[in-house]
């Protein structure tokens, strides 16, 4: 209804009236918003506040090279802030490179791209950004450092370093990817979705969210079969890796993968195939 009302008003306005309104809005912008407004006005950007493609690509390259990273910090506390005996360690991650503010704008912008039906643009960005792994370094102020494993977008969300939540990011990624291309080859899309749903940021969403989407024939059958094959391969890897030495870290990762794959397969069988 709102868009129809806007369209009706625009039809009533002369070109001079429209120009005056645009100029009035431009005068109200903060200094930091003006460049984005100009780029949007010239068609170089769809979302005024969102980093452009070159900025996002440069960010991705810096993350890959370790030039943008997160810090791990840990301290021992004998007492908590209220003076109660604690005798424990606390640890967290810092954002010395200012990456989180940048990423918040990217995720917010991708959501707005979906509202504009710019599915390919959103999907191409999310497919890269959501797969990023940040290097972890020790904070100069830390008293300990025992966690240098790669840091994911989901890790950032769990530590409240980003203003988004996993479900919203995952749903935007899946929706944009499915809608970016028509028609899809059924097997191609099924393989892509089986992969995306296993990414950490998608851990709280399931294939049944796609039940109302326009999908190729046999999509859910193909995705179920792909997941089933991955389950068998992971189970074989676990079996071959078990030894008298005990349960290794690699086997724990595989067990977690099997759990997620099994859940995805069950979701499809119970809610999508009937």
PDB file of C-alpha atoms in Angstrom:
ATOM      1  CA  UNK A   1       0.000   0.000   0.000  1.00  0.00           C
ATOM      2  CA  UNK A   2       2.772   2.449   0.912  1.00  0.00           C
ATOM      3  CA  UNK A   3       4.603   1.951  -2.407  1.00  0.00           C
ATOM      4  CA  UNK A   4       1.370   2.475  -4.337  1.00  0.00           C
ATOM      5  CA  UNK A   5       0.800   5.727  -2.452  1.00  0.00           C
ATOM      6  CA  UNK A   6       4.339   6.883  -3.272  1.00  0.00           C
ATOM      7  CA  UNK A   7       3.869   6.003  -6.942  1.00  0.00           C
ATOM      8  CA  UNK A   8       0.610   7.936  -7.002  1.00  0.00           C
ATOM      9  CA  UNK A   9       2.242  10.990  -5.436  1.00  0.00           C
ATOM     10  CA  UNK A  10       5.140  10.870  -7.902  1.00  0.00           C
ATOM     11  CA  UNK A  11       2.679  10.865 -10.786  1.00  0.00           C
ATOM     12  CA  UNK A  12       1.166  14.059  -9.407  1.00  0.00           C
ATOM     13  CA  UNK A  13       4.525  15.842  -9.093  1.00  0.00           C
ATOM     14  CA  UNK A  14       6.216  17.755 -11.882  1.00  0.00           C
ATOM     15  CA  UNK A  15       9.899  17.137 -12.693  1.00  0.00           C
ATOM     16  CA  UNK A  16      10.715  20.465 -11.042  1.00  0.00           C
ATOM     17  CA  UNK A  17       8.864  19.405  -7.870  1.00  0.00           C
ATOM     18  CA  UNK A  18      10.811  16.136  -7.772  1.00  0.00           C
ATOM     19  CA  UNK A  19      14.107  17.959  -8.227  1.00  0.00           C
ATOM     20  CA  UNK A  20      13.302  20.357  -5.395  1.00  0.00           C
ATOM     21  CA  UNK A  21      12.383  17.477  -3.082  1.00  0.00           C
ATOM     22  CA  UNK A  22      15.618  15.586  -3.847  1.00  0.00           C
ATOM     23  CA  UNK A  23      17.709  18.711  -3.245  1.00  0.00           C
ATOM     24  CA  UNK A  24      15.913  19.337   0.040  1.00  0.00           C
ATOM     25  CA  UNK A  25      16.687  15.801   1.232  1.00  0.00           C
ATOM     26  CA  UNK A  26      20.327  16.173   0.155  1.00  0.00           C
ATOM     27  CA  UNK A  27      20.702  19.333   2.268  1.00  0.00           C
ATOM     28  CA  UNK A  28      19.568  17.423   5.359  1.00  0.00           C
ATOM     29  CA  UNK A  29      22.250  14.738   5.084  1.00  0.00           C
ATOM     30  CA  UNK A  30      25.165  14.512   7.477  1.00  0.00           C
ATOM     31  CA  UNK A  31      28.644  14.910   6.013  1.00  0.00           C
ATOM     32  CA  UNK A  32      29.295  11.177   6.347  1.00  0.00           C
ATOM     33  CA  UNK A  33      26.186  10.333   4.292  1.00  0.00           C
ATOM     34  CA  UNK A  34      26.771  12.608   1.319  1.00  0.00           C
ATOM     35  CA  UNK A  35      29.177  10.475  -0.720  1.00  0.00           C
ATOM     36  CA  UNK A  36      26.882   7.464  -0.474  1.00  0.00           C
ATOM     37  CA  UNK A  37      23.925   9.605  -1.518  1.00  0.00           C
ATOM     38  CA  UNK A  38      25.796  10.856  -4.604  1.00  0.00           C
ATOM     39  CA  UNK A  39      26.810   7.331  -5.608  1.00  0.00           C
ATOM     40  CA  UNK A  40      23.227   6.130  -5.207  1.00  0.00           C
ATOM     41  CA  UNK A  41      21.906   9.110  -7.154  1.00  0.00           C
ATOM     42  CA  UNK A  42      24.277   8.313 -10.031  1.00  0.00           C
ATOM     43  CA  UNK A  43      23.329   4.610  -9.962  1.00  0.00           C
ATOM     44  CA  UNK A  44      26.729   3.422  -8.719  1.00  0.00           C
ATOM     45  CA  UNK A  45      25.220   2.165  -5.446  1.00  0.00           C
ATOM     46  CA  UNK A  46      21.863   0.662  -4.518  1.00  0.00           C
ATOM     47  CA  UNK A  47      22.127   1.269  -0.766  1.00  0.00           C
ATOM     48  CA  UNK A  48      23.552   4.630   0.335  1.00  0.00           C
ATOM     49  CA  UNK A  49      25.162   3.540   3.619  1.00  0.00           C
ATOM     50  CA  UNK A  50      26.470   0.183   2.399  1.00  0.00           C
ATOM     51  CA  UNK A  51      30.155  -0.298   1.443  1.00  0.00           C
ATOM     52  CA  UNK A  52      30.517  -0.675  -2.335  1.00  0.00           C
ATOM     53  CA  UNK A  53      31.829  -3.765  -4.111  1.00  0.00           C
ATOM     54  CA  UNK A  54      35.425  -2.519  -4.240  1.00  0.00           C
ATOM     55  CA  UNK A  55      35.427  -1.758  -0.512  1.00  0.00           C
ATOM     56  CA  UNK A  56      34.006  -5.196   0.306  1.00  0.00           C
ATOM     57  CA  UNK A  57      36.547  -6.920  -1.923  1.00  0.00           C
ATOM     58  CA  UNK A  58      39.404  -4.999  -0.305  1.00  0.00           C
ATOM     59  CA  UNK A  59      38.082  -5.979   3.123  1.00  0.00           C
ATOM     60  CA  UNK A  60      37.932  -9.665   2.145  1.00  0.00           C
ATOM     61  CA  UNK A  61      41.501  -9.569   0.855  1.00  0.00           C
ATOM     62  CA  UNK A  62      42.774  -7.972   4.063  1.00  0.00           C
ATOM     63  CA  UNK A  63      41.030 -10.619   6.156  1.00  0.00           C
ATOM     64  CA  UNK A  64      42.564 -13.379   4.033  1.00  0.00           C
ATOM     65  CA  UNK A  65      46.043 -11.863   4.424  1.00  0.00           C
ATOM     66  CA  UNK A  66      45.592 -11.409   8.171  1.00  0.00           C
ATOM     67  CA  UNK A  67      45.768  -7.616   7.943  1.00  0.00           C
ATOM     68  CA  UNK A  68      42.299  -7.464   9.491  1.00  0.00           C
ATOM     69  CA  UNK A  69      42.059  -9.779  12.495  1.00  0.00           C
ATOM     70  CA  UNK A  70      40.567 -10.222  15.949  1.00  0.00           C
ATOM     71  CA  UNK A  71      42.378 -10.368  19.284  1.00  0.00           C
ATOM     72  CA  UNK A  72      42.002 -12.992  21.990  1.00  0.00           C
ATOM     73  CA  UNK A  73      42.229 -11.668  25.535  1.00  0.00           C
ATOM     74  CA  UNK A  74      42.111 -13.633  28.800  1.00  0.00           C
ATOM     75  CA  UNK A  75      42.575 -12.667  32.453  1.00  0.00           C
ATOM     76  CA  UNK A  76      42.428 -14.429  35.793  1.00  0.00           C
ATOM     77  CA  UNK A  77      40.031 -12.925  38.345  1.00  0.00           C
ATOM     78  CA  UNK A  78      40.129 -13.794  42.027  1.00  0.00           C
ATOM     79  CA  UNK A  79      36.981 -11.731  42.719  1.00  0.00           C
ATOM     80  CA  UNK A  80      34.136 -10.545  40.476  1.00  0.00           C
ATOM     81  CA  UNK A  81      32.975  -6.930  40.169  1.00  0.00           C
ATOM     82  CA  UNK A  82      30.765  -7.335  43.246  1.00  0.00           C
ATOM     83  CA  UNK A  83      33.646  -8.543  45.393  1.00  0.00           C
ATOM     84  CA  UNK A  84      32.549 -12.171  45.468  1.00  0.00           C
ATOM     85  CA  UNK A  85      35.184 -14.886  45.310  1.00  0.00           C
ATOM     86  CA  UNK A  86      35.515 -16.059  41.717  1.00  0.00           C
ATOM     87  CA  UNK A  87      38.863 -17.831  41.186  1.00  0.00           C
ATOM     88  CA  UNK A  88      38.384 -18.222  37.439  1.00  0.00           C
ATOM     89  CA  UNK A  89      39.528 -17.079  34.019  1.00  0.00           C
ATOM     90  CA  UNK A  90      37.493 -14.934  31.668  1.00  0.00           C
ATOM     91  CA  UNK A  91      38.239 -14.619  27.965  1.00  0.00           C
ATOM     92  CA  UNK A  92      36.824 -12.643  25.054  1.00  0.00           C
ATOM     93  CA  UNK A  93      37.743 -11.263  21.626  1.00  0.00           C
ATOM     94  CA  UNK A  94      38.488  -7.674  20.638  1.00  0.00           C
ATOM     95  CA  UNK A  95      38.052  -5.884  17.313  1.00  0.00           C
ATOM     96  CA  UNK A  96      41.183  -3.710  16.976  1.00  0.00           C
ATOM     97  CA  UNK A  97      40.669  -3.213  13.219  1.00  0.00           C
ATOM     98  CA  UNK A  98      37.100  -1.912  13.415  1.00  0.00           C
ATOM     99  CA  UNK A  99      35.781  -4.771  11.299  1.00  0.00           C
ATOM    100  CA  UNK A 100      32.464  -5.161  13.093  1.00  0.00           C
ATOM    101  CA  UNK A 101      31.042  -1.764  12.167  1.00  0.00           C
ATOM    102  CA  UNK A 102      31.912  -2.483   8.532  1.00  0.00           C
ATOM    103  CA  UNK A 103      30.263  -5.909   8.665  1.00  0.00           C
ATOM    104  CA  UNK A 104      27.122  -4.556  10.330  1.00  0.00           C
ATOM    105  CA  UNK A 105      26.664  -2.206   7.364  1.00  0.00           C
ATOM    106  CA  UNK A 106      27.273  -5.067   4.916  1.00  0.00           C
ATOM    107  CA  UNK A 107      24.690  -7.365   6.513  1.00  0.00           C
ATOM    108  CA  UNK A 108      22.141  -4.599   6.907  1.00  0.00           C
ATOM    109  CA  UNK A 109      22.755  -3.551   3.306  1.00  0.00           C
ATOM    110  CA  UNK A 110      22.342  -7.086   1.984  1.00  0.00           C
ATOM    111  CA  UNK A 111      18.997  -7.358   3.750  1.00  0.00           C
ATOM    112  CA  UNK A 112      17.892  -4.115   2.091  1.00  0.00           C
ATOM    113  CA  UNK A 113      19.106  -5.425  -1.282  1.00  0.00           C
ATOM    114  CA  UNK A 114      16.674  -8.307  -0.866  1.00  0.00           C
ATOM    115  CA  UNK A 115      13.860  -5.826  -0.298  1.00  0.00           C
ATOM    116  CA  UNK A 116      14.815  -4.269  -3.659  1.00  0.00           C
ATOM    117  CA  UNK A 117      14.830  -7.727  -5.309  1.00  0.00           C
ATOM    118  CA  UNK A 118      18.568  -7.386  -5.947  1.00  0.00           C
ATOM    119  CA  UNK A 119      19.083 -11.075  -5.166  1.00  0.00           C
ATOM    120  CA  UNK A 120      22.259 -11.714  -7.144  1.00  0.00           C
ATOM    121  CA  UNK A 121      24.063  -8.732  -5.647  1.00  0.00           C
ATOM    122  CA  UNK A 122      23.133  -9.805  -2.111  1.00  0.00           C
ATOM    123  CA  UNK A 123      23.935 -13.477  -2.721  1.00  0.00           C
ATOM    124  CA  UNK A 124      27.353 -12.776  -4.214  1.00  0.00           C
ATOM    125  CA  UNK A 125      28.331 -10.650  -1.211  1.00  0.00           C
ATOM    126  CA  UNK A 126      26.915 -12.957   1.466  1.00  0.00           C
ATOM    127  CA  UNK A 127      28.449 -16.044  -0.134  1.00  0.00           C
ATOM    128  CA  UNK A 128      31.887 -14.506   0.407  1.00  0.00           C
ATOM    129  CA  UNK A 129      31.417 -12.639   3.671  1.00  0.00           C
ATOM    130  CA  UNK A 130      29.641 -15.455   5.543  1.00  0.00           C
ATOM    131  CA  UNK A 131      32.470 -17.878   4.749  1.00  0.00           C
ATOM    132  CA  UNK A 132      35.216 -15.620   6.099  1.00  0.00           C
ATOM    133  CA  UNK A 133      37.578 -16.921   8.743  1.00  0.00           C
ATOM    134  CA  UNK A 134      39.445 -14.291  10.765  1.00  0.00           C
ATOM    135  CA  UNK A 135      42.933 -14.832  12.090  1.00  0.00           C
ATOM    136  CA  UNK A 136      43.125 -14.670  15.892  1.00  0.00           C
ATOM    137  CA  UNK A 137      46.135 -13.060  17.580  1.00  0.00           C
ATOM    138  CA  UNK A 138      46.963 -12.519  21.226  1.00  0.00           C
ATOM    139  CA  UNK A 139      45.952  -9.205  22.730  1.00  0.00           C
ATOM    140  CA  UNK A 140      48.892  -7.212  24.136  1.00  0.00           C
ATOM    141  CA  UNK A 141      47.007  -7.040  27.462  1.00  0.00           C
ATOM    142  CA  UNK A 142      46.169 -10.738  27.680  1.00  0.00           C
ATOM    143  CA  UNK A 143      47.513 -12.925  30.501  1.00  0.00           C
ATOM    144  CA  UNK A 144      47.065 -16.118  28.482  1.00  0.00           C
ATOM    145  CA  UNK A 145      46.659 -17.261  24.879  1.00  0.00           C
ATOM    146  CA  UNK A 146      45.362 -20.713  24.087  1.00  0.00           C
ATOM    147  CA  UNK A 147      42.868 -20.145  21.293  1.00  0.00           C
ATOM    148  CA  UNK A 148      44.180 -19.251  17.857  1.00  0.00           C
ATOM    149  CA  UNK A 149      41.575 -21.167  15.843  1.00  0.00           C
ATOM    150  CA  UNK A 150      39.940 -19.253  12.971  1.00  0.00           C
ATOM    151  CA  UNK A 151      37.132 -16.928  14.055  1.00  0.00           C
ATOM    152  CA  UNK A 152      33.869 -17.101  12.089  1.00  0.00           C
ATOM    153  CA  UNK A 153      30.952 -14.725  11.580  1.00  0.00           C
ATOM    154  CA  UNK A 154      28.940 -16.989  13.877  1.00  0.00           C
ATOM    155  CA  UNK A 155      31.615 -16.647  16.575  1.00  0.00           C
ATOM    156  CA  UNK A 156      31.286 -12.867  16.324  1.00  0.00           C
ATOM    157  CA  UNK A 157      27.513 -13.059  16.642  1.00  0.00           C
ATOM    158  CA  UNK A 158      27.752 -15.334  19.688  1.00  0.00           C
ATOM    159  CA  UNK A 159      30.051 -12.842  21.421  1.00  0.00           C
ATOM    160  CA  UNK A 160      27.687  -9.957  20.570  1.00  0.00           C
ATOM    161  CA  UNK A 161      30.333  -8.279  18.441  1.00  0.00           C
ATOM    162  CA  UNK A 162      27.771  -7.754  15.660  1.00  0.00           C
ATOM    163  CA  UNK A 163      24.285  -6.268  15.861  1.00  0.00           C
ATOM    164  CA  UNK A 164      22.757  -9.004  13.666  1.00  0.00           C
ATOM    165  CA  UNK A 165      21.639 -12.507  14.666  1.00  0.00           C
ATOM    166  CA  UNK A 166      22.434 -15.843  13.045  1.00  0.00           C
ATOM    167  CA  UNK A 167      18.908 -16.613  11.863  1.00  0.00           C
ATOM    168  CA  UNK A 168      18.506 -13.333   9.982  1.00  0.00           C
ATOM    169  CA  UNK A 169      21.911 -13.575   8.290  1.00  0.00           C
ATOM    170  CA  UNK A 170      21.437 -17.234   7.387  1.00  0.00           C
ATOM    171  CA  UNK A 171      17.933 -16.701   6.035  1.00  0.00           C
ATOM    172  CA  UNK A 172      19.049 -13.718   3.951  1.00  0.00           C
ATOM    173  CA  UNK A 173      21.956 -15.732   2.520  1.00  0.00           C
ATOM    174  CA  UNK A 174      19.829 -18.752   1.611  1.00  0.00           C
ATOM    175  CA  UNK A 175      16.976 -16.657   0.208  1.00  0.00           C
ATOM    176  CA  UNK A 176      19.276 -14.489  -1.914  1.00  0.00           C
ATOM    177  CA  UNK A 177      21.168 -17.504  -3.243  1.00  0.00           C
ATOM    178  CA  UNK A 178      18.014 -19.407  -4.232  1.00  0.00           C
ATOM    179  CA  UNK A 179      16.440 -16.412  -5.934  1.00  0.00           C
ATOM    180  CA  UNK A 180      19.528 -15.097  -7.725  1.00  0.00           C
ATOM    181  CA  UNK A 181      19.124 -17.449 -10.659  1.00  0.00           C
ATOM    182  CA  UNK A 182      16.154 -18.830 -12.572  1.00  0.00           C
ATOM    183  CA  UNK A 183      15.975 -21.513 -13.714  1.00  0.00           C
ATOM    184  CA  UNK A 184      18.305 -23.534 -11.514  1.00  0.00           C
ATOM    185  CA  UNK A 185      19.572 -26.991 -12.293  1.00  0.00           C
ATOM    186  CA  UNK A 186      18.055 -29.082  -9.507  1.00  0.00           C
ATOM    187  CA  UNK A 187      21.224 -30.987  -8.611  1.00  0.00           C
ATOM    188  CA  UNK A 188      23.371 -27.843  -8.763  1.00  0.00           C
ATOM    189  CA  UNK A 189      21.108 -25.952  -6.375  1.00  0.00           C
ATOM    190  CA  UNK A 190      20.768 -28.939  -4.042  1.00  0.00           C
ATOM    191  CA  UNK A 191      24.553 -29.279  -3.762  1.00  0.00           C
ATOM    192  CA  UNK A 192      24.953 -25.558  -3.084  1.00  0.00           C
ATOM    193  CA  UNK A 193      22.273 -25.581  -0.396  1.00  0.00           C
ATOM    194  CA  UNK A 194      23.692 -28.692   1.277  1.00  0.00           C
ATOM    195  CA  UNK A 195      26.962 -26.794   1.590  1.00  0.00           C
ATOM    196  CA  UNK A 196      25.510 -23.470   2.768  1.00  0.00           C
ATOM    197  CA  UNK A 197      23.295 -25.027   5.439  1.00  0.00           C
ATOM    198  CA  UNK A 198      26.409 -26.512   7.031  1.00  0.00           C
ATOM    199  CA  UNK A 199      28.082 -23.130   7.507  1.00  0.00           C
ATOM    200  CA  UNK A 200      28.204 -22.016  11.180  1.00  0.00           C
ATOM    201  CA  UNK A 201      26.042 -18.936  10.614  1.00  0.00           C
ATOM    202  CA  UNK A 202      23.249 -21.184   9.248  1.00  0.00           C
ATOM    203  CA  UNK A 203      23.189 -23.568  12.207  1.00  0.00           C
ATOM    204  CA  UNK A 204      19.814 -22.324  13.457  1.00  0.00           C
ATOM    205  CA  UNK A 205      17.936 -22.531  10.132  1.00  0.00           C
ATOM    206  CA  UNK A 206      16.752 -25.547   8.151  1.00  0.00           C
ATOM    207  CA  UNK A 207      15.899 -26.506   4.544  1.00  0.00           C
ATOM    208  CA  UNK A 208      12.168 -26.425   5.301  1.00  0.00           C
ATOM    209  CA  UNK A 209      12.405 -22.611   5.172  1.00  0.00           C
ATOM    210  CA  UNK A 210      12.524 -23.078   1.393  1.00  0.00           C
ATOM    211  CA  UNK A 211       9.198 -24.905   1.174  1.00  0.00           C
ATOM    212  CA  UNK A 212       7.425 -21.842  -0.220  1.00  0.00           C
ATOM    213  CA  UNK A 213      10.143 -20.904  -2.722  1.00  0.00           C
ATOM    214  CA  UNK A 214      10.093 -21.543  -6.445  1.00  0.00           C
ATOM    215  CA  UNK A 215      12.389 -24.559  -6.665  1.00  0.00           C
ATOM    216  CA  UNK A 216      13.336 -26.965  -9.462  1.00  0.00           C
ATOM    217  CA  UNK A 217      11.727 -30.402  -9.584  1.00  0.00           C
ATOM    218  CA  UNK A 218      13.173 -33.001  -7.223  1.00  0.00           C
ATOM    219  CA  UNK A 219      15.227 -30.372  -5.374  1.00  0.00           C
ATOM    220  CA  UNK A 220      14.512 -31.756  -1.910  1.00  0.00           C
ATOM    221  CA  UNK A 221      15.026 -35.342  -3.081  1.00  0.00           C
ATOM    222  CA  UNK A 222      18.432 -34.430  -4.491  1.00  0.00           C
ATOM    223  CA  UNK A 223      19.406 -32.498  -1.365  1.00  0.00           C
ATOM    224  CA  UNK A 224      18.390 -35.394   0.866  1.00  0.00           C
ATOM    225  CA  UNK A 225      20.451 -37.804  -1.207  1.00  0.00           C
ATOM    226  CA  UNK A 226      23.499 -35.512  -1.095  1.00  0.00           C
ATOM    227  CA  UNK A 227      23.207 -35.213   2.687  1.00  0.00           C
ATOM    228  CA  UNK A 228      22.807 -38.964   3.028  1.00  0.00           C
ATOM    229  CA  UNK A 229      25.994 -39.539   1.034  1.00  0.00           C
ATOM    230  CA  UNK A 230      27.892 -37.012   3.158  1.00  0.00           C
ATOM    231  CA  UNK A 231      26.671 -38.747   6.327  1.00  0.00           C
ATOM    232  CA  UNK A 232      27.959 -42.106   5.113  1.00  0.00           C
ATOM    233  CA  UNK A 233      31.336 -40.617   4.179  1.00  0.00           C
ATOM    234  CA  UNK A 234      31.687 -38.861   7.539  1.00  0.00           C
ATOM    235  CA  UNK A 235      30.707 -42.014   9.434  1.00  0.00           C
ATOM    236  CA  UNK A 236      33.303 -43.988   7.505  1.00  0.00           C
ATOM    237  CA  UNK A 237      35.950 -41.368   8.319  1.00  0.00           C
ATOM    238  CA  UNK A 238      35.083 -41.560  12.021  1.00  0.00           C
ATOM    239  CA  UNK A 239      35.236 -45.354  12.002  1.00  0.00           C
ATOM    240  CA  UNK A 240      38.606 -45.381  10.271  1.00  0.00           C
ATOM    241  CA  UNK A 241      39.968 -42.700  12.623  1.00  0.00           C
ATOM    242  CA  UNK A 242      39.042 -44.402  15.890  1.00  0.00           C
ATOM    243  CA  UNK A 243      42.075 -45.809  17.700  1.00  0.00           C
ATOM    244  CA  UNK A 244      43.178 -46.961  21.124  1.00  0.00           C
ATOM    245  CA  UNK A 245      44.568 -43.464  21.685  1.00  0.00           C
ATOM    246  CA  UNK A 246      41.054 -42.175  22.250  1.00  0.00           C
ATOM    247  CA  UNK A 247      38.739 -39.691  20.575  1.00  0.00           C
ATOM    248  CA  UNK A 248      40.676 -37.094  18.580  1.00  0.00           C
ATOM    249  CA  UNK A 249      39.711 -33.486  17.913  1.00  0.00           C
ATOM    250  CA  UNK A 250      39.212 -34.348  14.254  1.00  0.00           C
ATOM    251  CA  UNK A 251      36.754 -37.078  15.135  1.00  0.00           C
ATOM    252  CA  UNK A 252      34.819 -34.687  17.360  1.00  0.00           C
ATOM    253  CA  UNK A 253      34.496 -32.309  14.417  1.00  0.00           C
ATOM    254  CA  UNK A 254      33.219 -35.167  12.265  1.00  0.00           C
ATOM    255  CA  UNK A 255      30.701 -36.204  14.920  1.00  0.00           C
ATOM    256  CA  UNK A 256      29.371 -32.649  15.021  1.00  0.00           C
ATOM    257  CA  UNK A 257      29.151 -32.649  11.238  1.00  0.00           C
ATOM    258  CA  UNK A 258      27.228 -35.915  11.255  1.00  0.00           C
ATOM    259  CA  UNK A 259      24.816 -34.492  13.837  1.00  0.00           C
ATOM    260  CA  UNK A 260      24.123 -31.442  11.674  1.00  0.00           C
ATOM    261  CA  UNK A 261      23.818 -33.452   8.455  1.00  0.00           C
ATOM    262  CA  UNK A 262      21.403 -35.866  10.104  1.00  0.00           C
ATOM    263  CA  UNK A 263      19.284 -33.001  11.387  1.00  0.00           C
ATOM    264  CA  UNK A 264      19.142 -31.397   7.925  1.00  0.00           C
ATOM    265  CA  UNK A 265      18.156 -34.693   6.326  1.00  0.00           C
ATOM    266  CA  UNK A 266      15.460 -35.292   8.932  1.00  0.00           C
ATOM    267  CA  UNK A 267      14.056 -31.797   8.411  1.00  0.00           C
ATOM    268  CA  UNK A 268      13.716 -32.447   4.679  1.00  0.00           C
ATOM    269  CA  UNK A 269      12.112 -35.865   5.131  1.00  0.00           C
ATOM    270  CA  UNK A 270       9.608 -34.741   7.745  1.00  0.00           C
ATOM    271  CA  UNK A 271       8.672 -31.302   6.414  1.00  0.00           C
ATOM    272  CA  UNK A 272       9.473 -31.190   2.695  1.00  0.00           C
ATOM    273  CA  UNK A 273       8.876 -34.654   1.282  1.00  0.00           C
ATOM    274  CA  UNK A 274       5.902 -35.704   3.363  1.00  0.00           C
TER     275      UNK A 274
END
